[in-house]
XYZ file of N, CA and C in Angstrom:
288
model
N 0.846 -1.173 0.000
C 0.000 0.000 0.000
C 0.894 1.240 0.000
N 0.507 1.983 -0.981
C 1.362 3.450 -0.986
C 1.570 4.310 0.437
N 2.361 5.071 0.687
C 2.040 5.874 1.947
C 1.136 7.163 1.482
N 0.590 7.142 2.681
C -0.727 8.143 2.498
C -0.155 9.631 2.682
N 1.154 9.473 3.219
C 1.093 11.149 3.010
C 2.054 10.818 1.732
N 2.197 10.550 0.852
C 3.415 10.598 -0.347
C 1.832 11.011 -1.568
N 0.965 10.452 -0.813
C -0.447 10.584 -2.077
C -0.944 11.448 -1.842
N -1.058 11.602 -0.881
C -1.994 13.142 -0.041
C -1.449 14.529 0.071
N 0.108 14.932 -0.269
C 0.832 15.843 -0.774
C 0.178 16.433 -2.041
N 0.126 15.716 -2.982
C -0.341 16.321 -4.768
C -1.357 16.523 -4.494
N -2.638 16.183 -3.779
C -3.766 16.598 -3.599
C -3.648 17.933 -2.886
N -3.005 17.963 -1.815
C -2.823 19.217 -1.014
C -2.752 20.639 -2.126
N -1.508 19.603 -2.840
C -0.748 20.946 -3.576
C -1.597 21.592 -4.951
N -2.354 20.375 -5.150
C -3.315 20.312 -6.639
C -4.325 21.655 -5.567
N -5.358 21.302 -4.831
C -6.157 22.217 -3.882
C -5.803 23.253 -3.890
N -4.778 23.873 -3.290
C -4.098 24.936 -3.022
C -3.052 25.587 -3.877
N -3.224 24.881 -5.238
C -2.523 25.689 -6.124
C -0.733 26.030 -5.614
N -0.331 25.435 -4.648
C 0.902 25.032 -4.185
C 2.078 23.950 -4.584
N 3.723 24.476 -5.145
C 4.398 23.630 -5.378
C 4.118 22.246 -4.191
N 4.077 21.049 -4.940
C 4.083 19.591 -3.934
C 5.425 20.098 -2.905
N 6.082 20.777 -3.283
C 7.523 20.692 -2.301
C 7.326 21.565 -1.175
N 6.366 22.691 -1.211
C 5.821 23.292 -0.166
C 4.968 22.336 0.798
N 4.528 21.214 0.741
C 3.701 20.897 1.607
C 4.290 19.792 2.188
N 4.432 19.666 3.630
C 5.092 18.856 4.383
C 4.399 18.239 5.314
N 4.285 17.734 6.034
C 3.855 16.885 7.379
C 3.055 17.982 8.421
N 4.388 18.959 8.655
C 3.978 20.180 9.558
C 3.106 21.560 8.796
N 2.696 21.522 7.078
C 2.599 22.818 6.634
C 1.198 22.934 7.704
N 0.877 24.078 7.820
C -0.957 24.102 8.728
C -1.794 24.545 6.980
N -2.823 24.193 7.417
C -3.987 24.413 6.549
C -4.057 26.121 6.166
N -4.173 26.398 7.486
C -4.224 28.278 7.537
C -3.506 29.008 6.908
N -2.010 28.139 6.483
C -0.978 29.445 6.484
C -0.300 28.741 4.808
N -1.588 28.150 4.265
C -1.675 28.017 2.330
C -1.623 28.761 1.804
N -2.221 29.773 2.276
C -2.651 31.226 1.263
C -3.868 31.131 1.004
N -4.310 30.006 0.156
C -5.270 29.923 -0.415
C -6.515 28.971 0.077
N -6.161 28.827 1.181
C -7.204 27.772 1.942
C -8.387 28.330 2.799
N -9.326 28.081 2.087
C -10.900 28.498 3.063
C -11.867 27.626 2.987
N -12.766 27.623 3.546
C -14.040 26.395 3.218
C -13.860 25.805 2.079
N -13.860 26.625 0.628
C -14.273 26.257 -0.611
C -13.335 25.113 -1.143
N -11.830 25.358 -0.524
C -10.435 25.015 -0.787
C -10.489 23.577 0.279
N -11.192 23.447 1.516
C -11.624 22.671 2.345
C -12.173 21.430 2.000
N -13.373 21.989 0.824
C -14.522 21.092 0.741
C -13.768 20.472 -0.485
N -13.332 20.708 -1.445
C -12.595 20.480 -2.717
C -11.440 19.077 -2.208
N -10.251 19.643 -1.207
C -9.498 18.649 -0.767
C -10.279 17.429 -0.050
N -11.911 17.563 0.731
C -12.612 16.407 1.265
C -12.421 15.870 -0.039
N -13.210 16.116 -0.861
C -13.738 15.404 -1.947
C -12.762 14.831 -2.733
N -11.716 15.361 -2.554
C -10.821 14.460 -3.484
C -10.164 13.728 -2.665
N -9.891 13.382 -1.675
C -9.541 12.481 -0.565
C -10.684 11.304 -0.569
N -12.005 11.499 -0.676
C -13.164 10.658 -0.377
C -13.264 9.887 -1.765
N -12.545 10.176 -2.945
C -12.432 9.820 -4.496
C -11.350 9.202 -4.781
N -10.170 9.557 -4.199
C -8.743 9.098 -4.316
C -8.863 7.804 -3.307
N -8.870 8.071 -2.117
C -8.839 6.440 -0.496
C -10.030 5.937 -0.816
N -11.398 6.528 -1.224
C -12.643 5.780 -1.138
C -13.071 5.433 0.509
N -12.559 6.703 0.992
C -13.604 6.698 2.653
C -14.178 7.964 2.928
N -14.665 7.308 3.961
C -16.007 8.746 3.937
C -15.701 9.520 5.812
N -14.938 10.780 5.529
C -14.698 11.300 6.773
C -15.388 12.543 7.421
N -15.094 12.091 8.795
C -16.553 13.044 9.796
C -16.349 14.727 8.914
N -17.236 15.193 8.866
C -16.664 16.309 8.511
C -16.624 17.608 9.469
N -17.184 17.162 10.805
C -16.465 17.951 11.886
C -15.179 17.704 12.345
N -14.677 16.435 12.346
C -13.110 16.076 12.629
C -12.736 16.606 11.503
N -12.841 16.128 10.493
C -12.091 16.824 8.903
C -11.580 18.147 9.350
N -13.042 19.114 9.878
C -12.440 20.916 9.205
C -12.061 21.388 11.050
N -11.538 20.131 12.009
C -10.645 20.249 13.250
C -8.971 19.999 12.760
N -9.006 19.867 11.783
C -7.284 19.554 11.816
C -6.955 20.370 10.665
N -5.287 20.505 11.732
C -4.634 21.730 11.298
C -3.490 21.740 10.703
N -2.944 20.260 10.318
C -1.935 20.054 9.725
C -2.165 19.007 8.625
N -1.115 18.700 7.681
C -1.712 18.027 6.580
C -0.829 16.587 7.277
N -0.220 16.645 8.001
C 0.073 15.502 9.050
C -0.487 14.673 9.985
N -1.678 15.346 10.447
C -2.842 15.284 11.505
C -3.703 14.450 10.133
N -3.769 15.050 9.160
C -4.993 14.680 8.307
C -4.294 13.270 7.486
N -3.419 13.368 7.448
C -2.449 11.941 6.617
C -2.418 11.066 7.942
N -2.353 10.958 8.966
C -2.761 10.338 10.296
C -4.085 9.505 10.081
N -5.228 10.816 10.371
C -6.551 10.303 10.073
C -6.708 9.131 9.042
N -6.082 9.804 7.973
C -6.368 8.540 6.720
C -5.765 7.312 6.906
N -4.870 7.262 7.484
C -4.101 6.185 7.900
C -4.582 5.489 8.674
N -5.084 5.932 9.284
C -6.269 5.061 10.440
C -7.406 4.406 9.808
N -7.995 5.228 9.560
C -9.236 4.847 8.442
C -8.617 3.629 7.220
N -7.239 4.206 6.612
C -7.136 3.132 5.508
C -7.032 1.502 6.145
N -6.567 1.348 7.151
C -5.628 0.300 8.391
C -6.937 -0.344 8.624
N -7.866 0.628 8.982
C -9.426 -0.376 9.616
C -9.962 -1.140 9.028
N -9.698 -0.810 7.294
C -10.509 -1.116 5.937
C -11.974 -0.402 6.193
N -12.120 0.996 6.732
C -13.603 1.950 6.543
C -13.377 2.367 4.718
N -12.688 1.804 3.863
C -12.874 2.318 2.747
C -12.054 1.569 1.802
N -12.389 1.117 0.690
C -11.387 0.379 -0.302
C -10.117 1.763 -0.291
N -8.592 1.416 -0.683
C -7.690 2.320 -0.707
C -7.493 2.028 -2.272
N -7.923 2.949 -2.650
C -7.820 2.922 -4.184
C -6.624 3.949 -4.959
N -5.961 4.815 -4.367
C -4.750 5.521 -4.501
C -4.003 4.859 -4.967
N -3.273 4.872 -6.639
C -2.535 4.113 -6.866
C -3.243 2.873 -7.954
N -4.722 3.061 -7.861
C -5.364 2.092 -8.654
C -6.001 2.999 -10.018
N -5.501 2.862 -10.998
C -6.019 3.839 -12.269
C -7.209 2.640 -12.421
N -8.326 3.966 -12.624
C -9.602 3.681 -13.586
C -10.729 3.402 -12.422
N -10.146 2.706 -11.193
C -10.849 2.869 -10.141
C -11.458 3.572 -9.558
N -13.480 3.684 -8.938
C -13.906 4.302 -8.696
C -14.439 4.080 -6.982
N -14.798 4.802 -6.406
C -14.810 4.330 -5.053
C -16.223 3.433 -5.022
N -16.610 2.376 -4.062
C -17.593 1.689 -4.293
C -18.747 2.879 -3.610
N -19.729 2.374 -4.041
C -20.984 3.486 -3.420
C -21.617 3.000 -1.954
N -21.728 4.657 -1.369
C -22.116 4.258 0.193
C -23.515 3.953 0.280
């Protein structure tokens, strides 16, 4: 299985219109530039399309690092709450 923050970087950086090399373990959400709800809801959704799990979305918009949130997924991927489809071309997440 891929590591979840090596997959969850390009998403960050795709979201936020940010070089992948800017975003690290420690970057915070706040201090993107470009991160607000809209930038929020965009990175859920492509996290919930990319792992194929479905996360609280009050814990989601509680974390403040993209380390905290590569954590979360890691947990979630480990439980099997979601096929991990990152890494699988053509793959779509199964329906909830």
């Amino acid at each position: 299985m891929p590591d979840v923050m090596s997959e969850l970087r390009p998403l960050v950086a795709r979201v936020t219109r940010r070089p992948v090399e800017d975003i690290t373990p420690d970057s915070r959400f706040s201090g993107l530039g470009s991160w607000g709800s809209l930038a929020a809801m965009r990175l859920l959704a492509a996290i919930e399309q990319t792992y194929g799990v479905q996360l609280d979305l009050r814990t989601y918009m509680k974390v403040e690092t993209v380390g905290e949130l590569a954590g979360q997924l890691s947990r979630l991927v480990a439980a099997g709450s979601g096929p991990y489809l990152a890494g699988t071309p053509g793959r779509t997440p199964n329906p909830r």
